[in-house]
């Protein structure tokens, strides 16, 4: 991408991110700073359990490999809700929303971070929950690519991709855009295609896309996009989903686009798992130290080793993720 003009992102009074689908769950975590954990006491939803004394237990949230978050933006006394991704199972998202007493009918806009099925499959359950939804769905044009993972010594694994006709047929209004977009009168920025500037975030080496009659390398996954808000007096909050663009690239791009230097929080999947990505955990930590976020919430595909490295390197900023946690970042 060429020159990037600075664009005016309005400051918001608060931004709350509730993870609706995530790889992790831990019902013993306590509230901590901006993190409020889902209730496991008398306020929690109940489900029948005939093998237990009393015949009931809490209807606990389910974790799955995937990501979805409800984003609530407060500005000018009004609150708006955006859904960012939908998880890997057809019903995991809506089932966790039911357990959290969050209504799918309150969602005003859907942003899908990229085309991978661990972020999109919950559109199915959402469609059934909403009836005929009349909601905009923001995606990058390469969202529709057919993809596979070609691991050395193994048969390639084809990744399910979203059916355009099914999504359109369900009633969603699809908005394709590679450039940055604003939502809610300039309160929220969808990055579109992220400028790749770091020297170590080189993408997913074994990832391929189908086109021109065959499979070809597609390490960059250009459809990967993030959400950005500017919390008044605090700085940027950047929400990544799978972080295929690179978390450092994404945060640097958010700073370039908005002209705001302060980074208040980075939340989401940083994609640093496994032998292909673990070598860049160190450089990523070094670059994040320069960005100096107040809060760091690595989740979903970040990977066990990277999460531990980040927790050790940023003990004051690190917050543990767990599905159903609400992270509320308030302005000053
Ligand atoms: Fe993912």
PDB file of N, CA and C in Angstrom, residues 189-268:
ATOM      1  N   UNK A 189     -12.968   2.423  13.814  1.00  0.00           N
ATOM      2  CA  UNK A 189     -12.264   2.268  12.549  1.00  0.00           C
ATOM      3  C   UNK A 189     -12.102   0.782  12.246  1.00  0.00           C
ATOM      4  N   UNK A 190     -12.468   0.392  11.029  1.00  0.00           N
ATOM      5  CA  UNK A 190     -12.152  -0.950  10.525  1.00  0.00           C
ATOM      6  C   UNK A 190     -10.936  -0.744   9.633  1.00  0.00           C
ATOM      7  N   UNK A 191      -9.834  -1.412   9.938  1.00  0.00           N
ATOM      8  CA  UNK A 191      -8.574  -1.058   9.264  1.00  0.00           C
ATOM      9  C   UNK A 191      -8.586  -1.365   7.774  1.00  0.00           C
ATOM     10  N   UNK A 192      -9.394  -2.389   7.340  1.00  0.00           N
ATOM     11  CA  UNK A 192      -9.172  -2.890   5.994  1.00  0.00           C
ATOM     12  C   UNK A 192      -7.789  -3.534   5.944  1.00  0.00           C
ATOM     13  N   UNK A 193      -7.240  -3.606   4.733  1.00  0.00           N
ATOM     14  CA  UNK A 193      -5.949  -4.287   4.543  1.00  0.00           C
ATOM     15  C   UNK A 193      -4.844  -3.568   5.310  1.00  0.00           C
ATOM     16  N   UNK A 194      -4.125  -4.314   6.094  1.00  0.00           N
ATOM     17  CA  UNK A 194      -3.113  -3.731   6.985  1.00  0.00           C
ATOM     18  C   UNK A 194      -1.775  -3.622   6.258  1.00  0.00           C
ATOM     19  N   UNK A 195      -1.181  -2.467   6.344  1.00  0.00           N
ATOM     20  CA  UNK A 195       0.137  -2.234   5.757  1.00  0.00           C
ATOM     21  C   UNK A 195       1.168  -3.098   6.498  1.00  0.00           C
ATOM     22  N   UNK A 196       1.979  -3.833   5.733  1.00  0.00           N
ATOM     23  CA  UNK A 196       2.952  -4.747   6.362  1.00  0.00           C
ATOM     24  C   UNK A 196       4.310  -4.040   6.404  1.00  0.00           C
ATOM     25  N   UNK A 197       4.730  -3.648   7.570  1.00  0.00           N
ATOM     26  CA  UNK A 197       5.951  -2.835   7.684  1.00  0.00           C
ATOM     27  C   UNK A 197       7.033  -3.467   8.558  1.00  0.00           C
ATOM     28  N   UNK A 198       6.670  -4.401   9.440  1.00  0.00           N
ATOM     29  CA  UNK A 198       7.713  -4.962  10.307  1.00  0.00           C
ATOM     30  C   UNK A 198       8.547  -5.954   9.498  1.00  0.00           C
ATOM     31  N   UNK A 199       9.789  -6.100   9.888  1.00  0.00           N
ATOM     32  CA  UNK A 199      10.679  -6.961   9.105  1.00  0.00           C
ATOM     33  C   UNK A 199      10.503  -8.437   9.476  1.00  0.00           C
ATOM     34  N   UNK A 200       9.862  -8.732  10.595  1.00  0.00           N
ATOM     35  CA  UNK A 200       9.790 -10.137  11.039  1.00  0.00           C
ATOM     36  C   UNK A 200       8.405 -10.761  10.888  1.00  0.00           C
ATOM     37  N   UNK A 201       7.364  -9.965  10.661  1.00  0.00           N
ATOM     38  CA  UNK A 201       6.021 -10.543  10.508  1.00  0.00           C
ATOM     39  C   UNK A 201       5.789 -10.833   9.023  1.00  0.00           C
ATOM     40  N   UNK A 202       6.113 -12.057   8.619  1.00  0.00           N
ATOM     41  CA  UNK A 202       6.111 -12.397   7.197  1.00  0.00           C
ATOM     42  C   UNK A 202       4.954 -13.286   6.798  1.00  0.00           C
ATOM     43  N   UNK A 203       4.019 -13.516   7.708  1.00  0.00           N
ATOM     44  CA  UNK A 203       2.826 -14.272   7.350  1.00  0.00           C
ATOM     45  C   UNK A 203       2.953 -15.760   7.627  1.00  0.00           C
ATOM     46  N   UNK A 204       2.054 -16.503   6.991  1.00  0.00           N
ATOM     47  CA  UNK A 204       1.814 -17.911   7.295  1.00  0.00           C
ATOM     48  C   UNK A 204       2.377 -18.718   6.111  1.00  0.00           C
ATOM     49  N   UNK A 205       3.599 -19.246   6.273  1.00  0.00           N
ATOM     50  CA  UNK A 205       4.345 -19.814   5.137  1.00  0.00           C
ATOM     51  C   UNK A 205       3.615 -20.970   4.451  1.00  0.00           C
ATOM     52  N   UNK A 206       2.811 -21.734   5.185  1.00  0.00           N
ATOM     53  CA  UNK A 206       2.184 -22.938   4.607  1.00  0.00           C
ATOM     54  C   UNK A 206       0.767 -22.668   4.104  1.00  0.00           C
ATOM     55  N   UNK A 207       0.368 -21.408   4.098  1.00  0.00           N
ATOM     56  CA  UNK A 207      -0.994 -21.042   3.694  1.00  0.00           C
ATOM     57  C   UNK A 207      -1.044 -20.826   2.180  1.00  0.00           C
ATOM     58  N   UNK A 208      -2.048 -21.423   1.530  1.00  0.00           N
ATOM     59  CA  UNK A 208      -2.193 -21.289   0.079  1.00  0.00           C
ATOM     60  C   UNK A 208      -3.610 -20.884  -0.295  1.00  0.00           C
ATOM     61  N   UNK A 209      -3.728 -20.251  -1.456  1.00  0.00           N
ATOM     62  CA  UNK A 209      -5.048 -19.866  -1.978  1.00  0.00           C
ATOM     63  C   UNK A 209      -5.214 -20.448  -3.371  1.00  0.00           C
ATOM     64  N   UNK A 210      -6.463 -20.646  -3.767  1.00  0.00           N
ATOM     65  CA  UNK A 210      -6.755 -21.212  -5.080  1.00  0.00           C
ATOM     66  C   UNK A 210      -7.084 -20.090  -6.053  1.00  0.00           C
ATOM     67  N   UNK A 211      -6.478 -20.148  -7.236  1.00  0.00           N
ATOM     68  CA  UNK A 211      -6.777 -19.148  -8.261  1.00  0.00           C
ATOM     69  C   UNK A 211      -6.054 -19.500  -9.536  1.00  0.00           C
ATOM     70  N   UNK A 212      -6.551 -19.020 -10.659  1.00  0.00           N
ATOM     71  CA  UNK A 212      -5.952 -19.297 -11.976  1.00  0.00           C
ATOM     72  C   UNK A 212      -5.707 -20.791 -12.178  1.00  0.00           C
ATOM     73  N   UNK A 213      -6.652 -21.588 -11.737  1.00  0.00           N
ATOM     74  CA  UNK A 213      -6.592 -23.018 -12.008  1.00  0.00           C
ATOM     75  C   UNK A 213      -5.708 -23.835 -11.086  1.00  0.00           C
ATOM     76  N   UNK A 214      -5.156 -23.225 -10.060  1.00  0.00           N
ATOM     77  CA  UNK A 214      -4.316 -24.029  -9.169  1.00  0.00           C
ATOM     78  C   UNK A 214      -4.109 -23.348  -7.818  1.00  0.00           C
ATOM     79  N   UNK A 215      -3.340 -24.038  -6.978  1.00  0.00           N
ATOM     80  CA  UNK A 215      -3.032 -23.500  -5.657  1.00  0.00           C
ATOM     81  C   UNK A 215      -1.715 -22.727  -5.703  1.00  0.00           C
ATOM     82  N   UNK A 216      -1.660 -21.622  -5.021  1.00  0.00           N
ATOM     83  CA  UNK A 216      -0.422 -20.838  -4.975  1.00  0.00           C
ATOM     84  C   UNK A 216      -0.208 -20.287  -3.563  1.00  0.00           C
ATOM     85  N   UNK A 217       1.052 -19.955  -3.231  1.00  0.00           N
ATOM     86  CA  UNK A 217       1.324 -19.458  -1.873  1.00  0.00           C
ATOM     87  C   UNK A 217       0.521 -18.193  -1.563  1.00  0.00           C
ATOM     88  N   UNK A 218      -0.009 -18.142  -0.356  1.00  0.00           N
ATOM     89  CA  UNK A 218      -0.807 -16.982   0.088  1.00  0.00           C
ATOM     90  C   UNK A 218      -0.446 -16.693   1.551  1.00  0.00           C
ATOM     91  N   UNK A 219       0.850 -16.403   1.806  1.00  0.00           N
ATOM     92  CA  UNK A 219       1.269 -16.270   3.209  1.00  0.00           C
ATOM     93  C   UNK A 219       0.688 -15.035   3.900  1.00  0.00           C
ATOM     94  N   UNK A 220       0.306 -14.007   3.129  1.00  0.00           N
ATOM     95  CA  UNK A 220      -0.037 -12.728   3.757  1.00  0.00           C
ATOM     96  C   UNK A 220      -1.481 -12.637   4.241  1.00  0.00           C
ATOM     97  N   UNK A 221      -2.383 -13.428   3.678  1.00  0.00           N
ATOM     98  CA  UNK A 221      -3.789 -13.407   4.117  1.00  0.00           C
ATOM     99  C   UNK A 221      -4.251 -11.949   4.200  1.00  0.00           C
ATOM    100  N   UNK A 222      -4.292 -11.293   3.023  1.00  0.00           N
ATOM    101  CA  UNK A 222      -4.476  -9.834   2.980  1.00  0.00           C
ATOM    102  C   UNK A 222      -5.835  -9.377   3.487  1.00  0.00           C
ATOM    103  N   UNK A 223      -6.795 -10.307   3.613  1.00  0.00           N
ATOM    104  CA  UNK A 223      -8.118  -9.890   4.108  1.00  0.00           C
ATOM    105  C   UNK A 223      -8.121  -9.618   5.603  1.00  0.00           C
ATOM    106  N   UNK A 224      -7.048  -9.965   6.303  1.00  0.00           N
ATOM    107  CA  UNK A 224      -7.050  -9.809   7.755  1.00  0.00           C
ATOM    108  C   UNK A 224      -7.142  -8.340   8.167  1.00  0.00           C
ATOM    109  N   UNK A 225      -8.163  -8.011   8.963  1.00  0.00           N
ATOM    110  CA  UNK A 225      -8.354  -6.624   9.403  1.00  0.00           C
ATOM    111  C   UNK A 225      -8.713  -6.576  10.883  1.00  0.00           C
ATOM    112  N   UNK A 226      -8.571  -5.391  11.461  1.00  0.00           N
ATOM    113  CA  UNK A 226      -8.760  -5.205  12.902  1.00  0.00           C
ATOM    114  C   UNK A 226      -9.719  -4.038  13.139  1.00  0.00           C
ATOM    115  N   UNK A 227     -10.202  -3.929  14.379  1.00  0.00           N
ATOM    116  CA  UNK A 227     -11.015  -2.779  14.796  1.00  0.00           C
ATOM    117  C   UNK A 227     -10.174  -1.880  15.690  1.00  0.00           C
ATOM    118  N   UNK A 228     -10.412  -0.576  15.582  1.00  0.00           N
ATOM    119  CA  UNK A 228      -9.640   0.396  16.363  1.00  0.00           C
ATOM    120  C   UNK A 228     -10.589   1.470  16.906  1.00  0.00           C
ATOM    121  N   UNK A 229     -10.434   1.789  18.180  1.00  0.00           N
ATOM    122  CA  UNK A 229     -11.158   2.916  18.769  1.00  0.00           C
ATOM    123  C   UNK A 229     -10.157   3.800  19.494  1.00  0.00           C
ATOM    124  N   UNK A 230     -10.526   5.062  19.663  1.00  0.00           N
ATOM    125  CA  UNK A 230      -9.697   6.010  20.421  1.00  0.00           C
ATOM    126  C   UNK A 230     -10.473   6.370  21.689  1.00  0.00           C
ATOM    127  N   UNK A 231     -10.028   5.830  22.802  1.00  0.00           N
ATOM    128  CA  UNK A 231     -10.713   6.085  24.071  1.00  0.00           C
ATOM    129  C   UNK A 231     -10.188   7.404  24.637  1.00  0.00           C
ATOM    130  N   UNK A 232     -11.109   8.301  24.901  1.00  0.00           N
ATOM    131  CA  UNK A 232     -10.756   9.678  25.274  1.00  0.00           C
ATOM    132  C   UNK A 232      -9.748   9.728  26.423  1.00  0.00           C
ATOM    133  N   UNK A 233      -8.666  10.430  26.177  1.00  0.00           N
ATOM    134  CA  UNK A 233      -7.658  10.640  27.219  1.00  0.00           C
ATOM    135  C   UNK A 233      -6.752   9.452  27.468  1.00  0.00           C
ATOM    136  N   UNK A 234      -7.018   8.329  26.804  1.00  0.00           N
ATOM    137  CA  UNK A 234      -6.236   7.112  27.074  1.00  0.00           C
ATOM    138  C   UNK A 234      -5.433   6.640  25.865  1.00  0.00           C
ATOM    139  N   UNK A 235      -6.014   6.755  24.675  1.00  0.00           N
ATOM    140  CA  UNK A 235      -5.318   6.292  23.479  1.00  0.00           C
ATOM    141  C   UNK A 235      -6.092   5.215  22.746  1.00  0.00           C
ATOM    142  N   UNK A 236      -5.378   4.526  21.867  1.00  0.00           N
ATOM    143  CA  UNK A 236      -6.034   3.560  20.974  1.00  0.00           C
ATOM    144  C   UNK A 236      -6.281   2.227  21.668  1.00  0.00           C
ATOM    145  N   UNK A 237      -7.417   1.634  21.338  1.00  0.00           N
ATOM    146  CA  UNK A 237      -7.659   0.227  21.666  1.00  0.00           C
ATOM    147  C   UNK A 237      -7.730  -0.499  20.329  1.00  0.00           C
ATOM    148  N   UNK A 238      -6.890  -1.511  20.171  1.00  0.00           N
ATOM    149  CA  UNK A 238      -6.819  -2.264  18.909  1.00  0.00           C
ATOM    150  C   UNK A 238      -7.291  -3.688  19.186  1.00  0.00           C
ATOM    151  N   UNK A 239      -8.281  -4.133  18.402  1.00  0.00           N
ATOM    152  CA  UNK A 239      -8.824  -5.480  18.549  1.00  0.00           C
ATOM    153  C   UNK A 239      -8.473  -6.288  17.298  1.00  0.00           C
ATOM    154  N   UNK A 240      -7.564  -7.255  17.476  1.00  0.00           N
ATOM    155  CA  UNK A 240      -7.212  -8.151  16.386  1.00  0.00           C
ATOM    156  C   UNK A 240      -8.038  -9.425  16.543  1.00  0.00           C
ATOM    157  N   UNK A 241      -8.169 -10.198  15.484  1.00  0.00           N
ATOM    158  CA  UNK A 241      -8.944 -11.436  15.605  1.00  0.00           C
ATOM    159  C   UNK A 241      -7.992 -12.625  15.573  1.00  0.00           C
ATOM    160  N   UNK A 242      -7.332 -12.820  14.414  1.00  0.00           N
ATOM    161  CA  UNK A 242      -6.345 -13.893  14.311  1.00  0.00           C
ATOM    162  C   UNK A 242      -4.950 -13.312  14.114  1.00  0.00           C
ATOM    163  N   UNK A 243      -4.866 -12.029  13.888  1.00  0.00           N
ATOM    164  CA  UNK A 243      -3.563 -11.376  13.810  1.00  0.00           C
ATOM    165  C   UNK A 243      -2.698 -11.818  12.645  1.00  0.00           C
ATOM    166  N   UNK A 244      -3.316 -12.265  11.538  1.00  0.00           N
ATOM    167  CA  UNK A 244      -2.501 -12.730  10.412  1.00  0.00           C
ATOM    168  C   UNK A 244      -1.658 -11.606   9.811  1.00  0.00           C
ATOM    169  N   UNK A 245      -2.116 -10.377   9.933  1.00  0.00           N
ATOM    170  CA  UNK A 245      -1.335  -9.245   9.423  1.00  0.00           C
ATOM    171  C   UNK A 245      -0.116  -8.967  10.303  1.00  0.00           C
ATOM    172  N   UNK A 246      -0.074  -9.603  11.471  1.00  0.00           N
ATOM    173  CA  UNK A 246       0.974  -9.324  12.450  1.00  0.00           C
ATOM    174  C   UNK A 246       0.464  -8.290  13.439  1.00  0.00           C
ATOM    175  N   UNK A 247       0.558  -8.611  14.713  1.00  0.00           N
ATOM    176  CA  UNK A 247       0.006  -7.677  15.709  1.00  0.00           C
ATOM    177  C   UNK A 247       0.769  -6.357  15.704  1.00  0.00           C
ATOM    178  N   UNK A 248       2.073  -6.433  15.455  1.00  0.00           N
ATOM    179  CA  UNK A 248       2.872  -5.196  15.441  1.00  0.00           C
ATOM    180  C   UNK A 248       2.502  -4.358  14.215  1.00  0.00           C
ATOM    181  N   UNK A 249       2.424  -5.003  13.057  1.00  0.00           N
ATOM    182  CA  UNK A 249       1.986  -4.283  11.852  1.00  0.00           C
ATOM    183  C   UNK A 249       0.625  -3.618  12.085  1.00  0.00           C
ATOM    184  N   UNK A 250      -0.279  -4.352  12.710  1.00  0.00           N
ATOM    185  CA  UNK A 250      -1.648  -3.860  12.892  1.00  0.00           C
ATOM    186  C   UNK A 250      -1.675  -2.633  13.798  1.00  0.00           C
ATOM    187  N   UNK A 251      -0.943  -2.696  14.893  1.00  0.00           N
ATOM    188  CA  UNK A 251      -0.960  -1.557  15.823  1.00  0.00           C
ATOM    189  C   UNK A 251      -0.228  -0.362  15.215  1.00  0.00           C
ATOM    190  N   UNK A 252       0.885  -0.640  14.529  1.00  0.00           N
ATOM    191  CA  UNK A 252       1.596   0.469  13.862  1.00  0.00           C
ATOM    192  C   UNK A 252       0.698   1.128  12.808  1.00  0.00           C
ATOM    193  N   UNK A 253      -0.039   0.306  12.071  1.00  0.00           N
ATOM    194  CA  UNK A 253      -0.930   0.850  11.034  1.00  0.00           C
ATOM    195  C   UNK A 253      -2.054   1.669  11.673  1.00  0.00           C
ATOM    196  N   UNK A 254      -2.589   1.187  12.783  1.00  0.00           N
ATOM    197  CA  UNK A 254      -3.637   1.939  13.494  1.00  0.00           C
ATOM    198  C   UNK A 254      -3.102   3.301  13.931  1.00  0.00           C
ATOM    199  N   UNK A 255      -1.851   3.336  14.382  1.00  0.00           N
ATOM    200  CA  UNK A 255      -1.258   4.624  14.782  1.00  0.00           C
ATOM    201  C   UNK A 255      -1.061   5.543  13.584  1.00  0.00           C
ATOM    202  N   UNK A 256      -0.603   4.963  12.472  1.00  0.00           N
ATOM    203  CA  UNK A 256      -0.400   5.792  11.267  1.00  0.00           C
ATOM    204  C   UNK A 256      -1.718   6.345  10.750  1.00  0.00           C
ATOM    205  N   UNK A 257      -2.744   5.490  10.738  1.00  0.00           N
ATOM    206  CA  UNK A 257      -4.038   5.924  10.199  1.00  0.00           C
ATOM    207  C   UNK A 257      -4.659   7.039  11.027  1.00  0.00           C
ATOM    208  N   UNK A 258      -4.517   6.933  12.334  1.00  0.00           N
ATOM    209  CA  UNK A 258      -5.235   7.854  13.227  1.00  0.00           C
ATOM    210  C   UNK A 258      -4.381   9.028  13.670  1.00  0.00           C
ATOM    211  N   UNK A 259      -3.054   8.891  13.590  1.00  0.00           N
ATOM    212  CA  UNK A 259      -2.176   9.943  14.096  1.00  0.00           C
ATOM    213  C   UNK A 259      -2.070   9.941  15.613  1.00  0.00           C
ATOM    214  N   UNK A 260      -2.724   8.992  16.286  1.00  0.00           N
ATOM    215  CA  UNK A 260      -2.665   8.902  17.748  1.00  0.00           C
ATOM    216  C   UNK A 260      -1.534   7.951  18.133  1.00  0.00           C
ATOM    217  N   UNK A 261      -0.649   8.407  18.987  1.00  0.00           N
ATOM    218  CA  UNK A 261       0.522   7.611  19.353  1.00  0.00           C
ATOM    219  C   UNK A 261       0.266   6.664  20.516  1.00  0.00           C
ATOM    220  N   UNK A 262      -0.563   7.110  21.455  1.00  0.00           N
ATOM    221  CA  UNK A 262      -0.726   6.297  22.674  1.00  0.00           C
ATOM    222  C   UNK A 262      -1.544   5.044  22.379  1.00  0.00           C
ATOM    223  N   UNK A 263      -1.059   3.924  22.895  1.00  0.00           N
ATOM    224  CA  UNK A 263      -1.781   2.655  22.739  1.00  0.00           C
ATOM    225  C   UNK A 263      -2.277   2.243  24.123  1.00  0.00           C
ATOM    226  N   UNK A 264      -3.595   2.254  24.291  1.00  0.00           N
ATOM    227  CA  UNK A 264      -4.161   1.919  25.601  1.00  0.00           C
ATOM    228  C   UNK A 264      -4.270   0.404  25.775  1.00  0.00           C
ATOM    229  N   UNK A 265      -4.746  -0.290  24.745  1.00  0.00           N
ATOM    230  CA  UNK A 265      -4.921  -1.744  24.895  1.00  0.00           C
ATOM    231  C   UNK A 265      -4.805  -2.431  23.537  1.00  0.00           C
ATOM    232  N   UNK A 266      -4.258  -3.640  23.584  1.00  0.00           N
ATOM    233  CA  UNK A 266      -4.238  -4.525  22.407  1.00  0.00           C
ATOM    234  C   UNK A 266      -4.882  -5.828  22.859  1.00  0.00           C
ATOM    235  N   UNK A 267      -5.965  -6.193  22.188  1.00  0.00           N
ATOM    236  CA  UNK A 267      -6.764  -7.356  22.588  1.00  0.00           C
ATOM    237  C   UNK A 267      -6.938  -8.243  21.357  1.00  0.00           C
ATOM    238  N   UNK A 268      -6.814  -9.567  21.533  1.00  0.00           N
ATOM    239  CA  UNK A 268      -7.164 -10.471  20.446  1.00  0.00           C
ATOM    240  C   UNK A 268      -6.123 -11.531  20.176  1.00  0.00           C
TER     241      UNK A 268
END
